[in-house]
XYZ file of C-alpha atoms in Angstrom:
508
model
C 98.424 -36.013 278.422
C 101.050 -33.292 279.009
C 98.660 -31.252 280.849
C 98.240 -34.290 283.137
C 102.518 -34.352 283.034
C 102.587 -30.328 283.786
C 99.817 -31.308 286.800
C 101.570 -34.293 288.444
C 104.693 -32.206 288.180
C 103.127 -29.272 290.647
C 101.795 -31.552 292.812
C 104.607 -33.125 293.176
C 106.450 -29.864 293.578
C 103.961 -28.922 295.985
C 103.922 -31.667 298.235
C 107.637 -31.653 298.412
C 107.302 -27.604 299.537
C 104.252 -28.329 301.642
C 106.275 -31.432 303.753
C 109.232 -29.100 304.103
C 107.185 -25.969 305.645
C 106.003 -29.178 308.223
C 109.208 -30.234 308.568
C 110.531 -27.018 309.830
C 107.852 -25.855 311.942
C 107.464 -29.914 313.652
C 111.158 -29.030 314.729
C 110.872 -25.924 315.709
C 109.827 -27.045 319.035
C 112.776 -29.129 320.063
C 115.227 -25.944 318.440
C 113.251 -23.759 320.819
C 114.379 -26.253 323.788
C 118.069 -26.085 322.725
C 118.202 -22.619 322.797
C 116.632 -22.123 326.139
C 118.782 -24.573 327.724
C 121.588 -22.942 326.324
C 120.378 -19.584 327.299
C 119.325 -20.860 330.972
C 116.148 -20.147 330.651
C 114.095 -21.246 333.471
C 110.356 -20.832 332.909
C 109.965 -21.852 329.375
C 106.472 -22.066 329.362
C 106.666 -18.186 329.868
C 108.711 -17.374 327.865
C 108.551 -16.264 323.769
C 111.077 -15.489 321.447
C 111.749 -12.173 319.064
C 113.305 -12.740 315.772
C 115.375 -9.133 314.653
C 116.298 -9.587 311.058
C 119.334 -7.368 310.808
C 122.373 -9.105 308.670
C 124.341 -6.189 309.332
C 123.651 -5.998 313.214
C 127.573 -5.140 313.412
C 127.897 -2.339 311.588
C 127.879 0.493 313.780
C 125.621 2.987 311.886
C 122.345 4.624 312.947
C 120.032 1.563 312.016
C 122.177 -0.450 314.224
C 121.402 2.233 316.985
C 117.685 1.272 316.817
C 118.326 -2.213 316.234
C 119.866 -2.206 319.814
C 117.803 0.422 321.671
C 114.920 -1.725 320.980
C 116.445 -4.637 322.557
C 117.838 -3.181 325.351
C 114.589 -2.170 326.520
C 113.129 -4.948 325.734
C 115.493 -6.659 327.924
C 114.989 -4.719 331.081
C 111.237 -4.730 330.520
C 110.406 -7.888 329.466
C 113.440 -10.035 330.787
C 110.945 -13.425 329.838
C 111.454 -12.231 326.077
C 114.410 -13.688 324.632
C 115.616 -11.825 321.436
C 117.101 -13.426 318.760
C 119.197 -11.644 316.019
C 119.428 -13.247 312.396
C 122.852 -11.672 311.631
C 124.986 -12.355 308.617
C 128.083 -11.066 310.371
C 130.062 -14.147 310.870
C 133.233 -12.868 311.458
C 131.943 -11.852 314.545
C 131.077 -13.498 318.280
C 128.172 -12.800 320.708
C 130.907 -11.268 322.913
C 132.507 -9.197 320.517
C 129.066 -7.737 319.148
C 128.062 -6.871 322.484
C 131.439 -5.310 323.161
C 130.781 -3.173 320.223
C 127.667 -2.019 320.890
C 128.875 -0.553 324.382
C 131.911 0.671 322.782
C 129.761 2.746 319.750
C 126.777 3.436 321.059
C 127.412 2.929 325.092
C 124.249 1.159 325.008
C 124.514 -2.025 327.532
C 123.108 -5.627 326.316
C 122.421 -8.556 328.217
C 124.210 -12.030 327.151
C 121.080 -14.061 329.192
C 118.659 -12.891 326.822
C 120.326 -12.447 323.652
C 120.879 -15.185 320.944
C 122.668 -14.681 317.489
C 121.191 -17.003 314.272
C 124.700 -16.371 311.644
C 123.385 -16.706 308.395
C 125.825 -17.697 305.757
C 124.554 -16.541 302.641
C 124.182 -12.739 303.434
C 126.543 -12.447 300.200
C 123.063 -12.771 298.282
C 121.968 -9.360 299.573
C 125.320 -7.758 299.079
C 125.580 -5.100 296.314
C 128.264 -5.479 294.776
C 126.900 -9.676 293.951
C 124.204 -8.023 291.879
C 125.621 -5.088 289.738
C 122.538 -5.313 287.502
C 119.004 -5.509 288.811
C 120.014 -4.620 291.691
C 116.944 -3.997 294.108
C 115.689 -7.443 292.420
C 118.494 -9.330 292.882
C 119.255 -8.531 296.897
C 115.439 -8.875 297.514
C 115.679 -12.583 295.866
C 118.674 -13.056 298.267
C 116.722 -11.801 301.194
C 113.704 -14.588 300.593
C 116.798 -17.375 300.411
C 118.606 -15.574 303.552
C 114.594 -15.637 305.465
C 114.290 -19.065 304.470
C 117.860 -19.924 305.611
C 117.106 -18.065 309.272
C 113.525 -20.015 309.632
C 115.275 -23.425 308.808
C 117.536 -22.573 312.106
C 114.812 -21.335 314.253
C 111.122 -19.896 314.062
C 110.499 -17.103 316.472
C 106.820 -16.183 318.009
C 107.330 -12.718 316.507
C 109.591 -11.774 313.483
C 110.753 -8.403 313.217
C 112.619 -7.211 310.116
C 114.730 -3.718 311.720
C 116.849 -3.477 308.289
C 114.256 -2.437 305.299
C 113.977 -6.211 303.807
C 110.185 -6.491 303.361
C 110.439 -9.218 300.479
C 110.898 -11.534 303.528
C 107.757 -11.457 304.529
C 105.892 -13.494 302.551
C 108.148 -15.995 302.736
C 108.329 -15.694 307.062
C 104.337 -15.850 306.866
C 104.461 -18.973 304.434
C 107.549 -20.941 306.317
C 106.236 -19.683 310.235
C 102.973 -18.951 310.120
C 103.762 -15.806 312.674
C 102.907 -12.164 312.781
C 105.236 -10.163 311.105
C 106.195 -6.638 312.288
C 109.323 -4.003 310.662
C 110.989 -0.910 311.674
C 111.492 0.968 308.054
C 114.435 3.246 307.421
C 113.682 3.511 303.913
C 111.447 2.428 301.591
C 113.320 0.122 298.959
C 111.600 1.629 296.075
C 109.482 5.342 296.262
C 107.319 7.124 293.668
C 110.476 9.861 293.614
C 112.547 6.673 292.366
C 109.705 6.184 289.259
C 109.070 9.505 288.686
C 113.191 10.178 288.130
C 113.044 7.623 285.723
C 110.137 8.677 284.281
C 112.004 12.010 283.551
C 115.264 10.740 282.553
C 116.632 12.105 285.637
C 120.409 11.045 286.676
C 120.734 10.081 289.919
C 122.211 7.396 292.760
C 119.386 4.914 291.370
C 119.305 5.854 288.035
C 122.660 5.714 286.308
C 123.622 8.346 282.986
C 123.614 5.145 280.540
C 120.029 4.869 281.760
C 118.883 8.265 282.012
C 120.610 8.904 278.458
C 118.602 6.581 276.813
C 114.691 6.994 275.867
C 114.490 2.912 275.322
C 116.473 1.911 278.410
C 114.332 4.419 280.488
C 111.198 3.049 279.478
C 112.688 -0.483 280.246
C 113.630 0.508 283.747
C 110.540 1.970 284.662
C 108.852 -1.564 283.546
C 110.759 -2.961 285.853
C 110.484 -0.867 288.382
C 106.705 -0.830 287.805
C 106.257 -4.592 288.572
C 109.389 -4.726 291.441
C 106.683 -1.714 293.177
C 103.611 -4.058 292.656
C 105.263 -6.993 294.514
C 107.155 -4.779 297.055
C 103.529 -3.167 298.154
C 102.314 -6.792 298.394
C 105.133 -7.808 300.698
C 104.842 -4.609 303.163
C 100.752 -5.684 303.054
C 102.071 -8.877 304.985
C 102.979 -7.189 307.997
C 100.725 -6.766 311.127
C 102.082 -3.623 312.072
C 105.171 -1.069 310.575
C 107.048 1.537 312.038
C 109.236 4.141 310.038
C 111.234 6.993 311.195
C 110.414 10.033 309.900
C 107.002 12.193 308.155
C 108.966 11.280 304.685
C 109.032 7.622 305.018
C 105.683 7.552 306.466
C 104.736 9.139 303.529
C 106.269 6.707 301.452
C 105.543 3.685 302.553
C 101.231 4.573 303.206
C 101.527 5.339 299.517
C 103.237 2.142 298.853
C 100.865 0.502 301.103
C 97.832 1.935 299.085
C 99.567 1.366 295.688
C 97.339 -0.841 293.243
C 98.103 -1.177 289.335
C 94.704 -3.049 287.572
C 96.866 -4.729 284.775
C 99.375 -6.377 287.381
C 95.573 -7.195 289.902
C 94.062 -8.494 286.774
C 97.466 -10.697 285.756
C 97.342 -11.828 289.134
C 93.934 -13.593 288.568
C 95.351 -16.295 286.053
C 97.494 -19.165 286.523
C 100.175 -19.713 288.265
C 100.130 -15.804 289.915
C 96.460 -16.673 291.199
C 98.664 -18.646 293.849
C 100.535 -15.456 295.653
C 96.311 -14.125 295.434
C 95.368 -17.240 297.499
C 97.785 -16.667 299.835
C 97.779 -13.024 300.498
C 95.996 -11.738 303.428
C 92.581 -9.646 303.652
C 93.037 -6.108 302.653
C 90.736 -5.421 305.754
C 93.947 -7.141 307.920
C 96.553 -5.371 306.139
C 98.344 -2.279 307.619
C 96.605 0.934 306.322
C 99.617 3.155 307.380
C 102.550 3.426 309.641
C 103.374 5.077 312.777
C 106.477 7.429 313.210
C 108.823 5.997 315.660
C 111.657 8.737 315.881
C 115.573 6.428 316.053
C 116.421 6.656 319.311
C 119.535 9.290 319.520
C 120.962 8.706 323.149
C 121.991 12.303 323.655
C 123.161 12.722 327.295
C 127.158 12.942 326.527
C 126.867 14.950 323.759
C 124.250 17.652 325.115
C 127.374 18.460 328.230
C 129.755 18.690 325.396
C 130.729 22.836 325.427
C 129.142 25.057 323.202
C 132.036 27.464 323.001
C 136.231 26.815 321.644
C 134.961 25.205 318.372
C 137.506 24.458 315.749
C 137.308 25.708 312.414
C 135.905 21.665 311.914
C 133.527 20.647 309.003
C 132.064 17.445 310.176
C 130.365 14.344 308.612
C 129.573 11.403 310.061
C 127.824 8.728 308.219
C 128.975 4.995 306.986
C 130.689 4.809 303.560
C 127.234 4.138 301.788
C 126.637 4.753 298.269
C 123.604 6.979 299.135
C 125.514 8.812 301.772
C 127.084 10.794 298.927
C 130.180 11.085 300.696
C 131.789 12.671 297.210
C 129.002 15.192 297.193
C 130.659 16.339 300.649
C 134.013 16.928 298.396
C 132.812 18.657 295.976
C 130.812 21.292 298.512
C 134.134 21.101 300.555
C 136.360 22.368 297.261
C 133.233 24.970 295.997
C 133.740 26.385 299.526
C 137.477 27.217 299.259
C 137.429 28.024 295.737
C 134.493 30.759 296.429
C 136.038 31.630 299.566
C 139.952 31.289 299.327
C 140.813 32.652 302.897
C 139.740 29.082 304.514
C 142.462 27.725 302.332
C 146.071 26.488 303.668
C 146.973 25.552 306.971
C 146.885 29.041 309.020
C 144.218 29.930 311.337
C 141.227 30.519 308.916
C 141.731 26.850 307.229
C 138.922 24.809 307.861
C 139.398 20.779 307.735
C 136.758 18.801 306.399
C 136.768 15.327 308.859
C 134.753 12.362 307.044
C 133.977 9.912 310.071
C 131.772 7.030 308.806
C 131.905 2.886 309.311
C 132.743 0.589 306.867
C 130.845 -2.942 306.326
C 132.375 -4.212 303.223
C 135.193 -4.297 300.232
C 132.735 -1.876 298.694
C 132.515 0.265 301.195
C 136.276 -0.015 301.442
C 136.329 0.587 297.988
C 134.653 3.749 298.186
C 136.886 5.512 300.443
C 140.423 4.472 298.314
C 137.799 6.316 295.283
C 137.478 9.516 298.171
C 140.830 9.657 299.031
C 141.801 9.662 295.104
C 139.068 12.458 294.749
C 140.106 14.541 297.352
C 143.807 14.497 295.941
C 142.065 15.201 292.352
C 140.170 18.082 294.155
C 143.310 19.472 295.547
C 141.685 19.088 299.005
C 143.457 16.462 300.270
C 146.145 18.583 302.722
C 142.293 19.647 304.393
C 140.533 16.639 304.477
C 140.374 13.844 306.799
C 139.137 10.233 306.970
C 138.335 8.533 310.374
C 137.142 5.074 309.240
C 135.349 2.669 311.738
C 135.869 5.173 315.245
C 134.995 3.932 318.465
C 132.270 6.131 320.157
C 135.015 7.782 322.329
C 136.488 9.404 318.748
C 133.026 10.273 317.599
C 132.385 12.360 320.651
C 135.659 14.087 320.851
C 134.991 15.246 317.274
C 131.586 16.459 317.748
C 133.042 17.907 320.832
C 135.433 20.111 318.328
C 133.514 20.450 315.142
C 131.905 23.753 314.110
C 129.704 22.108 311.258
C 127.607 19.010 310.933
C 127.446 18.066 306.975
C 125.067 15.296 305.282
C 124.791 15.772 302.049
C 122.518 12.565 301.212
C 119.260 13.428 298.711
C 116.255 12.253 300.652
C 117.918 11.365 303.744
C 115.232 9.051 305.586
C 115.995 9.988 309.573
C 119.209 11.619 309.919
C 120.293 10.295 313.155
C 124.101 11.746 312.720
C 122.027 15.247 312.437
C 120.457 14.832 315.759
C 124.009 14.271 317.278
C 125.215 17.112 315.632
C 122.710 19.541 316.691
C 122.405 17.590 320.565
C 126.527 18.238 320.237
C 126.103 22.008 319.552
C 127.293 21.379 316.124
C 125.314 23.709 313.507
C 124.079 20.766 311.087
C 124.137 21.758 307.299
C 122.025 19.208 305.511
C 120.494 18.619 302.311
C 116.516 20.054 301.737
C 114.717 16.980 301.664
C 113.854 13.686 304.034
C 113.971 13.991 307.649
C 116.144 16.536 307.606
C 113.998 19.125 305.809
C 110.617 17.787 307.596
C 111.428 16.548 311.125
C 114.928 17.484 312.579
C 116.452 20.751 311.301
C 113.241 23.103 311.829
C 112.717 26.349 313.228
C 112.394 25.911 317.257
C 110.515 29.274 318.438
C 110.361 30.451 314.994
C 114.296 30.576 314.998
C 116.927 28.952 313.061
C 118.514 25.858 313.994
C 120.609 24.895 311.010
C 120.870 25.536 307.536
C 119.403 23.356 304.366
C 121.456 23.300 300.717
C 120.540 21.862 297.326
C 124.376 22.476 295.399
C 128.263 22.711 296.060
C 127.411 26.307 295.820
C 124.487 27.072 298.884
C 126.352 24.802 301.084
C 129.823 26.304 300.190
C 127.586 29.979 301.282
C 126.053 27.918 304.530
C 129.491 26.839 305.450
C 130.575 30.421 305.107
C 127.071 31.943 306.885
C 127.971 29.661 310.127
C 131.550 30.440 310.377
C 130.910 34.381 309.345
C 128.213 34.329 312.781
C 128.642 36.757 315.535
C 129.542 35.273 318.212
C 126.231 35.450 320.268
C 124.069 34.347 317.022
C 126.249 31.451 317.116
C 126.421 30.323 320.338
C 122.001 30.887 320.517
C 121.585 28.692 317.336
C 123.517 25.975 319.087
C 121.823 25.954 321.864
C 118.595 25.930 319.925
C 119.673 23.089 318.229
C 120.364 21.410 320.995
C 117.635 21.647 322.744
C 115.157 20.818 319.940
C 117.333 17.398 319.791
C 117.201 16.292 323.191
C 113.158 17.118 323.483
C 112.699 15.929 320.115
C 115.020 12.838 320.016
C 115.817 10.873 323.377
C 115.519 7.579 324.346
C 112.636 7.865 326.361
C 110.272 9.141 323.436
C 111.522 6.286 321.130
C 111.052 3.313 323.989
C 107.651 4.894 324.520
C 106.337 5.062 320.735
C 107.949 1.531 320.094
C 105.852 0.662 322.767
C 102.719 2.179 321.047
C 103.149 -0.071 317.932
C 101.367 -2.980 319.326
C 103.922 -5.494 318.868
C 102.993 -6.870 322.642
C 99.571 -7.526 321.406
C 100.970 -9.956 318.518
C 104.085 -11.409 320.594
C 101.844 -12.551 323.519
C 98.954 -13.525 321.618
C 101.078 -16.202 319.680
């Protein structure tokens, strides 16, 4: 009897699930109308639609840069594509995005071809909403924000552009559409396990964890089964780009991750279900292709080489993993080892923090800077340039001597590229994109410098303003012209291209 009770109850659970994945896609078609005729689209029959998931499309940082690159040339290519951007940034109009995105990136959009889907509920994916289990609690909010941008509008092609692959399964289930992403970052890497594996402190991996043999071995539990079901959801996609050799390294070992106690769990009731509905391994993606951000590079590469101020730059939004207090702490090594960049005459050397801010917790973090820098005794030499339009961006690369990023296993580094394109001399930390693809030797000569600790930046800082004055001005132009070969539009547009995502859009 109650296993008859327990049955009627999933069938009835199931039918009600079933009817509302019918429900949404039997509407889809008249949602599709609306949109066109709002758009004033002319030959629907021709055209198909592109769903970005980006919930922080308005953010101004270099995710947002691709984001928009993509679409512009999508636009002028394919101007019977519509795309449509599932953005949680309700504060915000069509108009006003658009303006931004000329005004930050000077990249130019199209209002006849772009439509905005505001989800409400991008709260659920916010940080600060989950201060414990976090990575499982923002990936639970991105299936509930996926299911809330489906139940507006299904596109013929989803494309996640922001790193939330737990959507996936949940787009495939509700749309029944190929799934493509653009991936920044892997959500969780075999460095994250193996620092917990070795009790090592870190951004992910807190000192109350790290501390604590029991807790560790907890975490990495967890982290164990969130890396089972995170492979699973990348599996779902058709096709994946990523941005650098280091996330393409991560994510094919995520994609050929397997753990035989989770398979074999997976083979009883009720997880069988997620096996019935996974996809072939012969369909899955075996690895991804590098797609390098687009870094539009034509104002900054005029920008003079020579007259640099005694500038130490860093540009990069107000991010936890940006490690802006990292850039303090080098900043404060480097006048307390080398005392004659101190004060205000002409040795002092500012430190200029230019980054974007999303959020109360990103404003949050820069009241906890400011306070640091004062601790430090910096303050009188530092400077904060919160949310700057992309006329104050260029005008400081167009001064600064230094490019800083002090961020452990920086994915891209897309603030690097400017720097170097600028004529900046980037000092970045050895690991990520910046270690494998963007500050590398170009004719077996320097182009910037790498550091691991307050200390061998505070001596790369001091190497780059201690240069002769010919070394200096040859490194910058070798970092500038690695850059804008490396780097430009042109070489992104053309490997976005490559990914196949035509083949799935116009075969749907």
């Amino acid at each position: 009897m109650a296993w008859s009770l327990v049955f009627f109850l999933a069938a009835l659970g199931l039918a009600q699930i079933v009817g509302r994945i019918f429900g949404l896609r039997s509407g889809n078609a008249q949602k599709r109308a609306q949109l066109f005729a709002e758009l004033g689209v002319e030959n629907i029959g021709a055209s198909k639609i592109i769903g970005f998931f980006h919930p922080y499309c308005n953010a101004g940082g270099g995710g947002e840069r691709v984001l928009w690159a993509a679409i512009s040339a999508l636009q002028r290519e394919h101007p019977n594509v519509v795309a449509v951007v599932y953005s949680g940034d309700i504060d915000a109009t069509k108009e006003k995005i658009i303006q931004k995105v000329k005004a930050r990136f000077d990249i130019e959009l199209s209002p006849k071809t772009l439509h905005f889907v505001f989800l409400q509920t991008r709260h659920l994916v916010e940080d600060s909403t989950w201060p414990r289990f976090t990575l499982l609690g923002q990936s639970l909010g991105s299936m509930y924000l996926a299911w809330e941008a489906m139940s507006y509008l299904i596109p013929d092609l989803f494309i996640d552009t922001m790193g939330y692959a737990f959507t996936f399964p949940v787009v495939s289930l509700l749309g029944n559409i190929p799934i493509g992403a653009y991936v920044h970052y892997p959500t969780i890497s075999t460095t994250m396990l193996s620092r917990v594996k070795s009790r090592t402190r870190g951004h992910t991996n807190s000192d109350a964890i790290s501390s604590s043999s029991l807790l560790s071995q907890g975490k990495l539990l967890y982290y164990r089964i969130f890396m089972y079901y995170y492979a699973y959801s990348l599996r779902q996609a058709r096709f994946l780009m990523v941005n650098s050799s280091w996330t393409k390294g991560h994510v094919d070992s995520i994609l050929q991750h397997q753990d035989i106690l989770l398979d074999a769990l997976h083979f009883l009731p009720p997880l069988v279900v997620l096996k019935l509905l996974s996809r072939k391994s012969s369909e899955c993606p075996k690895e991804a292709q590098i797609v390098y951000p687009s870094c539009d590079t034509r104002q900054m590469a005029v920008l003079p080489l020579e007259g640099r101020e005694r500038v130490i730059l860093s540009i990069a939004q107000f991010r936890p993993e940006k490690d802006h207090a990292a850039q303090l702490h080098a900043f404060n090594k480097f006048l307390e080892m080398y005392p004659e960049y101190r004060g205000s005459g002409p040795s002092a050397v500012k430190l200029v923090l230019v980054g974007g801010s999303r959020n109360v917790g990103d404003a949050t973090r820069v009241e906890n800077l400011h306070a640091l820098a004062r601790e430090l005794g910096v303050k009188d030499q530092v400077q904060f340039v919160v949310n700057a339009s992309y006329p104050d961006v260029l005008n400081w690369l167009s001064r600064a001597s230094v490019g800083l990023s002090t961020m452990v296993d920086e994915h891209f580094g897309i603030n690097i590229v400017e720097f170097m394109a600028a004529g900046v001399i980037p000092v970045a930390h050895a690991s990520g994109g910046p270690l494998l693809d963007i500050i590398v030797p170009l004719n077996d000569e320097p182009t910037g410098y790498h550091a691991t600790s307050p200390e061998t930046f505070a001596e790369a800082f001091r190497t780059v303003f201690t240069l002769p004055r010919t070394a200096e001005l040859a490194m910058r132009q070798r970092a500038r012209t690695w850059a804008v070969q490396k780097f430009s539009t042109e070489e992104f547009e053309r490997s976005w291209d490559a990914s196949g995502w035509k083949d799935w859009l116009f075969r749907a």
